[in-house]
XYZ file of C-alpha atoms in Angstrom:
592
model
C 106.597 134.125 159.879
C 107.323 136.195 162.840
C 107.413 134.400 165.993
C 104.297 134.116 168.575
C 106.307 135.583 171.394
C 107.201 138.735 168.752
C 103.902 138.516 167.597
C 101.951 139.277 170.526
C 104.413 142.610 171.060
C 104.431 144.241 168.290
C 100.359 144.187 168.257
C 98.430 147.138 168.513
C 95.313 147.313 170.368
C 92.524 148.557 170.000
C 90.018 148.567 174.273
C 86.667 150.127 173.250
C 84.546 147.446 175.139
C 85.677 143.963 177.858
C 83.531 141.581 175.077
C 83.093 141.273 171.380
C 79.695 142.961 169.898
C 78.162 141.089 167.203
C 77.191 143.861 164.113
C 74.882 145.869 163.050
C 75.906 147.454 160.089
C 76.514 150.368 158.702
C 76.203 150.631 155.012
C 79.423 151.974 153.615
C 79.979 153.184 149.820
C 83.449 154.903 147.933
C 85.014 155.897 145.361
C 87.207 154.287 144.368
C 90.944 155.943 143.160
C 90.390 157.938 145.348
C 88.212 157.125 147.454
C 84.799 159.161 148.747
C 83.038 157.690 151.273
C 80.119 159.622 153.552
C 80.319 160.184 157.178
C 80.748 157.416 158.948
C 80.677 155.742 162.316
C 84.128 153.167 162.132
C 82.655 152.375 165.329
C 79.343 151.434 164.458
C 80.505 149.886 161.077
C 83.633 148.014 162.542
C 83.344 145.585 165.866
C 84.915 145.819 168.806
C 87.500 143.988 170.289
C 87.934 144.877 173.982
C 90.639 141.389 174.369
C 93.258 139.605 172.477
C 91.494 136.812 170.365
C 93.611 134.032 170.526
C 95.772 131.770 167.222
C 95.874 128.165 167.386
C 97.916 126.098 165.397
C 96.991 123.092 163.424
C 97.975 119.102 163.853
C 98.542 116.714 161.079
C 96.277 115.782 158.381
C 92.750 113.793 160.113
C 91.089 111.275 157.430
C 88.336 110.320 156.650
C 86.996 106.305 156.234
C 87.050 104.605 152.737
C 83.368 103.453 153.838
C 82.059 106.671 152.930
C 83.326 105.908 149.725
C 81.547 102.453 149.839
C 78.404 103.739 150.824
C 77.624 106.196 147.867
C 79.826 104.097 144.499
C 80.568 100.088 146.241
C 82.700 99.113 143.624
C 85.291 102.049 143.607
C 88.805 100.734 143.062
C 91.281 103.281 145.475
C 93.876 104.278 143.447
C 96.987 105.590 144.478
C 99.285 108.219 143.343
C 102.644 107.191 144.464
C 104.090 111.388 143.782
C 101.270 112.685 146.060
C 100.322 110.059 148.046
C 97.233 111.381 146.707
C 93.942 108.960 147.042
C 91.838 108.614 143.839
C 89.174 106.004 143.923
C 87.203 105.383 140.432
C 84.311 103.232 139.473
C 85.517 101.936 136.422
C 86.763 105.616 134.545
C 84.249 107.884 136.125
C 86.442 109.498 139.487
C 84.114 109.411 141.874
C 86.249 110.531 145.518
C 89.436 111.979 145.586
C 91.650 111.953 148.682
C 94.572 115.138 149.319
C 97.451 114.233 149.948
C 98.850 117.070 151.939
C 95.962 118.514 152.793
C 93.419 115.421 153.708
C 90.943 116.908 151.575
C 88.577 113.909 150.994
C 85.435 114.184 148.467
C 83.243 111.715 147.496
C 80.278 112.796 144.677
C 76.982 112.844 144.364
C 76.408 109.645 142.286
C 73.144 110.426 141.658
C 72.243 107.743 139.916
C 72.257 105.896 142.765
C 69.842 108.583 144.711
C 66.409 107.450 145.468
C 63.710 110.233 145.609
C 62.403 110.698 149.772
C 58.659 110.652 150.099
C 59.533 112.274 154.254
C 62.035 113.831 155.616
C 65.251 112.678 155.947
C 67.501 112.007 159.147
C 70.952 112.822 158.554
C 71.354 111.953 162.583
C 73.974 109.658 161.474
C 75.751 112.738 161.202
C 75.956 113.036 165.099
C 77.737 109.932 165.786
C 79.892 110.974 162.977
C 81.220 114.196 164.746
C 82.300 111.595 167.717
C 84.631 109.110 165.683
C 87.710 110.846 166.460
C 90.191 109.204 163.465
C 87.896 112.692 161.896
C 87.812 114.901 164.818
C 90.038 113.720 166.773
C 89.674 115.799 170.653
C 91.011 119.525 170.856
C 91.119 123.223 172.008
C 88.488 123.915 169.561
C 84.225 123.260 169.211
C 81.711 121.905 167.189
C 77.959 120.484 166.223
C 75.897 119.287 163.456
C 73.655 121.758 161.921
C 70.786 122.083 159.233
C 72.188 122.284 156.035
C 70.435 122.809 152.295
C 68.656 119.406 150.298
C 69.994 118.366 146.379
C 65.702 118.404 144.116
C 65.283 116.774 141.575
C 62.984 116.320 138.522
C 62.750 115.211 135.312
C 59.932 116.449 132.842
C 58.654 114.727 129.410
C 58.239 117.053 126.644
C 54.793 117.289 126.522
C 53.657 115.494 129.352
C 52.073 117.064 132.755
C 54.321 117.976 135.319
C 55.021 115.902 138.515
C 56.229 117.765 141.743
C 59.762 118.168 142.459
C 61.529 115.060 145.203
C 64.480 115.461 147.582
C 67.145 113.576 146.701
C 69.851 114.143 150.074
C 69.754 116.367 152.876
C 73.083 117.907 154.660
C 73.859 118.069 157.999
C 77.255 120.216 158.083
C 80.242 120.222 161.013
C 79.897 123.823 162.106
C 83.529 124.372 163.903
C 83.748 127.523 166.433
C 85.884 129.005 169.031
C 85.901 130.638 173.228
C 86.541 134.060 173.412
C 87.013 136.091 176.188
C 83.650 135.957 178.795
C 82.533 132.507 177.184
C 80.742 134.036 173.785
C 81.470 131.003 170.905
C 83.163 132.670 167.629
C 82.604 130.866 163.760
C 84.971 129.347 162.669
C 85.789 130.007 158.649
C 88.116 128.950 155.820
C 88.614 126.480 153.659
C 90.582 124.635 155.963
C 87.394 123.359 158.253
C 85.134 121.774 155.937
C 82.015 118.777 156.732
C 79.336 117.672 155.561
C 77.812 114.801 154.847
C 74.559 113.986 152.835
C 72.106 111.659 153.493
C 69.830 109.785 151.483
C 66.527 108.488 151.956
C 68.243 105.191 153.670
C 69.443 107.693 156.427
C 72.954 106.875 154.588
C 75.978 109.106 153.086
C 76.130 109.882 149.371
C 78.730 113.132 149.531
C 81.208 113.687 150.870
C 83.155 117.344 150.966
C 85.769 116.547 154.493
C 88.673 118.361 155.401
C 90.072 118.980 158.870
C 92.466 119.243 161.542
C 92.837 119.094 164.608
C 93.794 122.607 166.373
C 95.790 123.459 169.929
C 95.198 126.642 171.469
C 99.588 128.242 171.578
C 100.574 131.067 173.372
C 99.855 133.677 170.773
C 97.405 136.108 171.434
C 96.538 139.335 168.585
C 95.668 141.931 169.495
C 93.482 144.480 167.096
C 94.075 147.048 164.618
C 92.311 151.179 165.078
C 88.741 150.878 163.376
C 90.279 153.331 161.082
C 93.460 150.451 159.737
C 90.960 147.617 159.241
C 89.269 150.237 156.948
C 92.115 151.459 154.929
C 92.532 147.793 154.409
C 89.351 146.612 152.954
C 89.452 149.624 150.850
C 92.206 148.797 149.269
C 91.243 145.245 148.473
C 87.602 146.526 147.244
C 88.835 149.432 144.465
C 90.789 146.706 142.263
C 87.814 144.390 141.463
C 85.098 146.724 142.377
C 86.875 149.691 139.047
C 84.364 152.776 138.404
C 81.793 152.307 140.228
C 80.261 152.621 143.855
C 81.410 150.077 146.128
C 78.220 149.085 149.403
C 80.110 147.638 152.864
C 77.180 145.757 153.611
C 78.872 143.779 157.225
C 82.109 142.674 158.596
C 82.550 140.659 161.508
C 85.039 138.760 163.389
C 86.249 134.724 162.531
C 88.459 132.572 162.869
C 90.018 132.203 159.391
C 92.157 128.064 158.847
C 93.804 128.504 155.924
C 93.696 124.655 156.080
C 97.945 124.798 156.483
C 99.858 125.438 159.907
C 96.983 127.973 162.102
C 94.054 129.414 162.631
C 94.266 132.653 163.525
C 91.075 135.393 163.927
C 90.277 137.803 161.408
C 87.655 140.437 159.695
C 85.462 139.087 157.337
C 83.438 141.829 155.276
C 80.437 141.801 152.441
C 80.051 143.767 149.854
C 78.310 144.944 147.189
C 80.095 146.295 144.269
C 78.234 148.730 141.304
C 75.126 149.907 143.714
C 75.643 153.215 141.233
C 74.499 151.627 137.911
C 71.077 150.614 136.002
C 69.964 146.956 136.548
C 67.666 146.241 134.090
C 65.801 142.646 133.454
C 66.456 142.923 137.811
C 69.597 141.982 137.526
C 71.849 140.757 140.474
C 73.821 143.072 142.641
C 77.115 142.149 142.041
C 77.605 140.432 145.853
C 82.470 139.526 147.351
C 83.833 138.604 149.928
C 86.883 138.591 152.008
C 89.001 138.799 154.830
C 91.572 140.990 156.001
C 94.337 140.832 159.441
C 93.079 141.485 162.951
C 95.947 142.968 163.596
C 99.266 144.221 162.182
C 101.433 140.949 161.554
C 99.279 137.189 160.545
C 101.475 134.281 161.428
C 100.255 133.268 157.679
C 98.894 134.396 154.974
C 95.630 135.988 154.953
C 94.004 135.805 151.231
C 93.231 139.470 149.892
C 90.614 139.652 147.176
C 94.171 141.729 145.144
C 95.908 138.865 145.507
C 97.514 138.197 141.691
C 96.232 135.193 140.554
C 98.344 133.475 137.249
C 96.902 134.253 133.775
C 96.201 137.497 131.926
C 92.974 139.717 131.097
C 90.617 138.370 127.601
C 91.364 139.971 124.518
C 88.403 141.730 122.127
C 87.247 139.583 119.315
C 87.450 140.533 115.344
C 85.198 137.641 115.123
C 88.329 135.461 113.178
C 90.740 133.965 115.008
C 93.910 134.993 114.046
C 96.783 133.221 112.597
C 98.280 134.103 115.767
C 95.429 132.638 117.568
C 95.401 129.049 115.925
C 98.619 128.605 114.719
C 98.996 129.487 119.651
C 95.753 126.539 119.944
C 98.082 124.067 117.659
C 100.779 124.289 120.006
C 98.382 123.513 122.631
C 97.131 120.481 121.965
C 100.861 118.863 120.870
C 102.810 120.675 124.232
C 103.956 117.587 126.147
C 102.835 119.728 129.429
C 99.653 119.239 128.004
C 98.887 116.244 126.984
C 97.137 113.365 128.781
C 95.991 109.687 127.457
C 92.689 111.091 125.974
C 91.006 113.597 123.677
C 92.306 117.600 122.872
C 88.654 119.093 123.559
C 88.560 123.396 123.088
C 87.325 125.734 125.715
C 85.281 129.165 124.869
C 86.231 131.357 128.231
C 83.872 134.345 127.651
C 84.273 136.882 130.685
C 81.369 140.183 130.561
C 83.091 143.717 129.889
C 83.658 146.399 131.987
C 83.147 145.143 134.902
C 85.177 143.736 138.140
C 88.717 141.405 137.296
C 87.666 138.871 139.554
C 85.548 137.264 136.639
C 88.565 136.911 135.158
C 90.480 135.780 137.833
C 87.938 132.611 138.076
C 88.498 131.884 134.430
C 91.963 131.959 135.026
C 91.649 130.193 137.977
C 89.692 127.329 136.312
C 91.652 126.969 132.732
C 95.122 126.491 135.694
C 93.515 123.304 137.662
C 92.256 122.160 133.638
C 95.260 121.961 132.344
C 97.425 120.533 136.294
C 94.376 119.507 138.745
C 96.364 119.542 142.353
C 99.464 119.007 140.618
C 98.206 116.236 138.420
C 99.077 117.109 134.959
C 99.546 112.943 133.913
C 96.207 112.395 135.380
C 94.196 114.164 132.642
C 91.303 113.147 130.816
C 92.082 115.148 127.924
C 94.136 117.961 126.158
C 92.338 121.675 127.129
C 93.097 123.805 124.721
C 91.872 128.076 125.122
C 90.798 128.382 121.840
C 88.997 131.250 122.679
C 88.992 133.724 125.551
C 87.302 136.712 124.659
C 85.654 139.996 126.451
C 81.980 138.670 126.373
C 79.768 140.410 122.644
C 75.730 138.878 122.006
C 76.802 137.158 119.276
C 78.881 135.024 120.050
C 75.026 133.275 121.681
C 73.113 134.256 118.031
C 74.344 135.611 114.827
C 77.553 133.947 115.633
C 77.358 131.360 117.713
C 78.604 128.535 115.501
C 82.285 130.719 114.911
C 81.869 131.061 119.278
C 80.071 129.992 121.724
C 79.037 126.782 119.835
C 82.419 125.746 117.914
C 84.003 124.920 121.944
C 83.540 121.385 123.314
C 83.432 123.638 126.333
C 81.926 127.186 126.943
C 82.106 128.942 130.280
C 80.819 132.292 131.064
C 82.290 134.533 133.562
C 79.090 137.566 133.952
C 76.143 138.291 135.305
C 72.743 137.259 135.121
C 69.127 136.899 136.241
C 66.775 134.395 135.532
C 67.406 132.709 131.499
C 69.083 136.160 130.749
C 73.217 137.816 131.301
C 74.340 139.997 130.304
C 77.827 140.430 128.205
C 78.670 144.118 129.414
C 78.901 145.180 133.659
C 75.410 144.155 134.963
C 72.820 145.974 133.130
C 73.761 145.875 128.464
C 74.044 143.931 125.680
C 71.871 141.111 127.194
C 70.700 137.250 125.918
C 67.926 136.604 126.438
C 67.618 132.816 126.163
C 63.590 132.381 125.853
C 64.163 134.892 122.905
C 67.372 135.679 121.509
C 68.634 131.354 121.009
C 68.277 130.513 117.495
C 66.130 127.863 117.148
C 68.646 125.862 115.830
C 69.646 125.637 119.465
C 72.895 124.296 120.842
C 75.410 121.341 120.305
C 76.791 118.653 117.805
C 73.736 118.066 116.410
C 72.694 122.211 115.666
C 74.898 122.645 112.768
C 78.008 121.101 110.493
C 81.115 120.668 113.041
C 80.344 122.231 115.689
C 81.329 121.136 118.968
C 79.139 122.980 122.163
C 78.727 119.931 124.623
C 78.753 122.325 128.137
C 77.885 125.128 128.930
C 79.514 126.753 132.731
C 77.500 129.714 133.106
C 78.960 131.158 136.135
C 76.119 133.611 137.320
C 74.070 134.417 139.314
C 70.352 133.198 139.028
C 70.589 132.519 134.971
C 69.264 129.203 135.970
C 66.769 128.867 137.256
C 64.107 125.747 138.390
C 60.723 124.121 139.209
C 60.919 125.340 143.600
C 61.422 129.000 142.136
C 58.297 129.017 139.973
C 54.127 128.111 141.620
C 53.764 124.923 140.987
C 50.898 126.595 137.137
C 54.481 127.672 135.812
C 57.035 125.530 137.036
C 57.291 124.541 133.267
C 58.188 127.766 132.285
C 61.682 126.790 134.670
C 61.720 123.984 131.774
C 61.374 126.593 128.517
C 64.125 128.255 127.042
C 66.235 124.708 127.222
C 63.965 123.107 124.867
C 65.325 124.761 122.132
C 68.918 125.355 123.465
C 68.712 122.038 123.483
C 70.308 120.060 120.379
C 72.962 117.452 121.441
C 74.499 119.690 124.055
C 74.377 117.426 127.675
C 74.412 119.462 130.278
C 74.087 123.547 131.201
C 75.713 123.990 134.511
C 74.574 127.247 136.921
C 72.919 129.425 139.860
C 69.060 128.955 141.213
C 70.314 132.591 143.389
C 72.642 134.764 143.791
C 76.286 134.294 144.200
C 79.274 135.198 145.422
C 81.880 136.586 142.755
C 85.156 135.923 144.068
C 84.689 132.155 145.063
C 86.504 129.126 144.205
C 84.121 126.649 142.606
C 85.300 127.419 138.949
C 89.079 126.666 139.944
C 87.597 123.360 141.969
C 85.169 122.405 139.523
C 87.892 123.115 136.998
C 90.202 120.328 138.667
C 88.208 117.853 139.748
C 86.500 116.910 135.856
C 90.330 117.237 134.840
C 90.727 114.501 136.763
C 87.602 112.134 135.382
C 84.923 113.281 137.791
C 81.159 113.530 135.908
C 79.915 116.464 135.414
C 75.781 117.638 136.284
C 77.891 115.518 140.594
C 81.380 118.001 140.967
C 79.185 121.478 139.594
C 76.885 120.956 142.205
C 79.075 119.181 145.453
C 81.190 122.094 144.248
C 79.197 125.201 145.067
C 77.496 123.643 148.197
C 80.541 123.363 149.848
C 82.231 126.981 148.792
C 79.865 128.868 150.166
C 76.529 126.343 149.724
C 75.750 126.226 153.265
C 77.192 129.491 154.493
C 73.722 130.650 155.936
C 74.249 127.789 157.874
C 76.739 129.449 159.922
C 76.377 132.890 159.792
C 72.669 133.755 159.969
C 70.387 135.998 157.897
C 74.011 138.087 157.057
C 74.044 135.745 153.897
C 70.792 136.014 152.821
C 68.896 138.368 150.369
C 66.009 139.591 148.833
C 64.838 138.563 145.477
C 63.339 140.127 142.737
C 61.735 137.552 141.103
C 60.103 135.345 144.404
C 59.404 138.953 146.170
C 61.818 136.601 149.153
C 64.957 136.329 151.177
C 67.140 133.646 150.074
C 71.217 132.471 150.334
C 73.336 132.479 148.320
C 75.267 130.078 146.351
C 72.317 127.831 145.006
C 73.850 125.610 142.151
C 71.699 124.699 139.787
C 72.166 122.226 136.416
C 69.237 121.646 133.785
C 70.436 118.646 131.180
C 70.052 115.379 129.352
C 67.177 112.835 131.053
C 70.009 110.041 131.459
C 73.881 111.948 131.970
C 74.184 112.553 135.318
C 77.141 110.363 135.012
C 79.222 111.751 131.695
C 82.422 112.585 132.403
C 83.638 115.831 130.412
C 85.098 113.018 128.007
C 81.894 112.846 126.719
C 81.583 114.718 124.322
C 79.014 112.950 121.242
C 75.753 115.098 120.451
C 72.660 113.624 122.045
C 69.695 115.150 119.101
C 66.655 116.885 120.461
C 66.341 115.790 124.197
C 62.364 114.250 124.814
C 63.241 114.830 128.707
C 65.290 116.752 130.400
C 65.980 117.343 134.003
C 67.144 119.440 136.780
C 69.128 119.233 139.238
C 69.612 121.513 142.557
C 70.053 122.770 146.114
C 66.832 124.427 147.823
C 66.638 126.843 150.183
């Protein structure tokens, strides 16, 4: 920690202009190790900052009233964890809300079974009243206002029947926080610490919440920007490790104030980039997009997270087609290890990571495993023991000819891969692909597909693998369901995205923590993705949009989707019994 006086003195200055210009980014290409760049004007890439920017100190966590939980689940019973001072809300044995004792972060999970389709536009007017509640949004030295977020849509399809139009069930009001700098310019606050999103149903009441907030007060500390060359080098260092051996394009850089949720809000450069732009992209595979932060000054009162930060865990290994004796012994040791034991059942995991690609994929998976086993430090409260049965570099035959020895042999499967509509790769973003419509054997997946198999939940952390009825023209909306009739033979749900995603998001770790505590699987996925990056475009505008080649239109990043057996919206991760061939499937997703 650097004290405020020292911080002010040691920062280097950049006085290119007396205003903070909006960025019209130049594309930047480089090949890591060693870096090779084409000529570019760093002044065009890095926004000009002609004045020092302030640092804000954070107060204690603000609190969310319990009425928001009861409006979604009236029968909630609250339980307090004395060791962490956290509060868990249960409706029966289902976790419906969670308040973290340290950060004050609060979640009310989507109660999908209570939602009714809206016949007209949903009113989010109460959000404008909520931001006046000082208990939730105390007065401080920042600004905040409500902006329109995305909408949750749903649709069920009885096989062989006529399709009906999708319906809207929730509309989100999202609170955007800003800081005023020189000449009255407002700059957005980014990071995990300033989050507030309210999901409103057709009656105008709240049915889901994602919230984390602290008051912020200006300090005497101000940070002057480093030279563009230094910022550029920091960005390159972060991207080198993530990029591997491919060509990288930095798509843009801007400035925001990073709220860690811990002690400070401070100015940072935020960048977003596309990895491996030089690789072939069959099947219109989505580009690899990633974003990160670098400090503006030479020092920061708090560490800024970086893409090359170390994450606990190791790389996957290659599979010989069968578990080795050592792997079998390890799985058994995990079952009997008291650190991973709970009163619940033992559930096996299969984690399959795309080969020859960025390390972000296995970082995501290792963070997911860590949170499943020790969610927010609550290992004794997990609803199951999670056995890391398979952790391999992905191969196409895991999902086809040898499926019963791999994906179908575990209760919960996770793919960290590249994808497109009903297709994903197992090598890079181009190769050894699996097409759901044609490559999945007719027996499908799930406990009813063969003797001794187990798959109940499949998480596809990948771009666009689960398109929804809204992504097709009305005559073709059935195509959203077509591959899932074959795939589903006892499985409960498949989770993924209908649009491109940010590879380095924090979705998997947050999702793992909540389902391990007993939250319903599908609502947790939808809420976690939406709360993580789903409404970036509401704050950042078209910089966070991309051109989708399937729909021939611009779409926002990070839109979650899920397909499940109708009526199983409330299933928890421990609900793994075979459901047989479904007569009806339901899809839930976030629109544009």
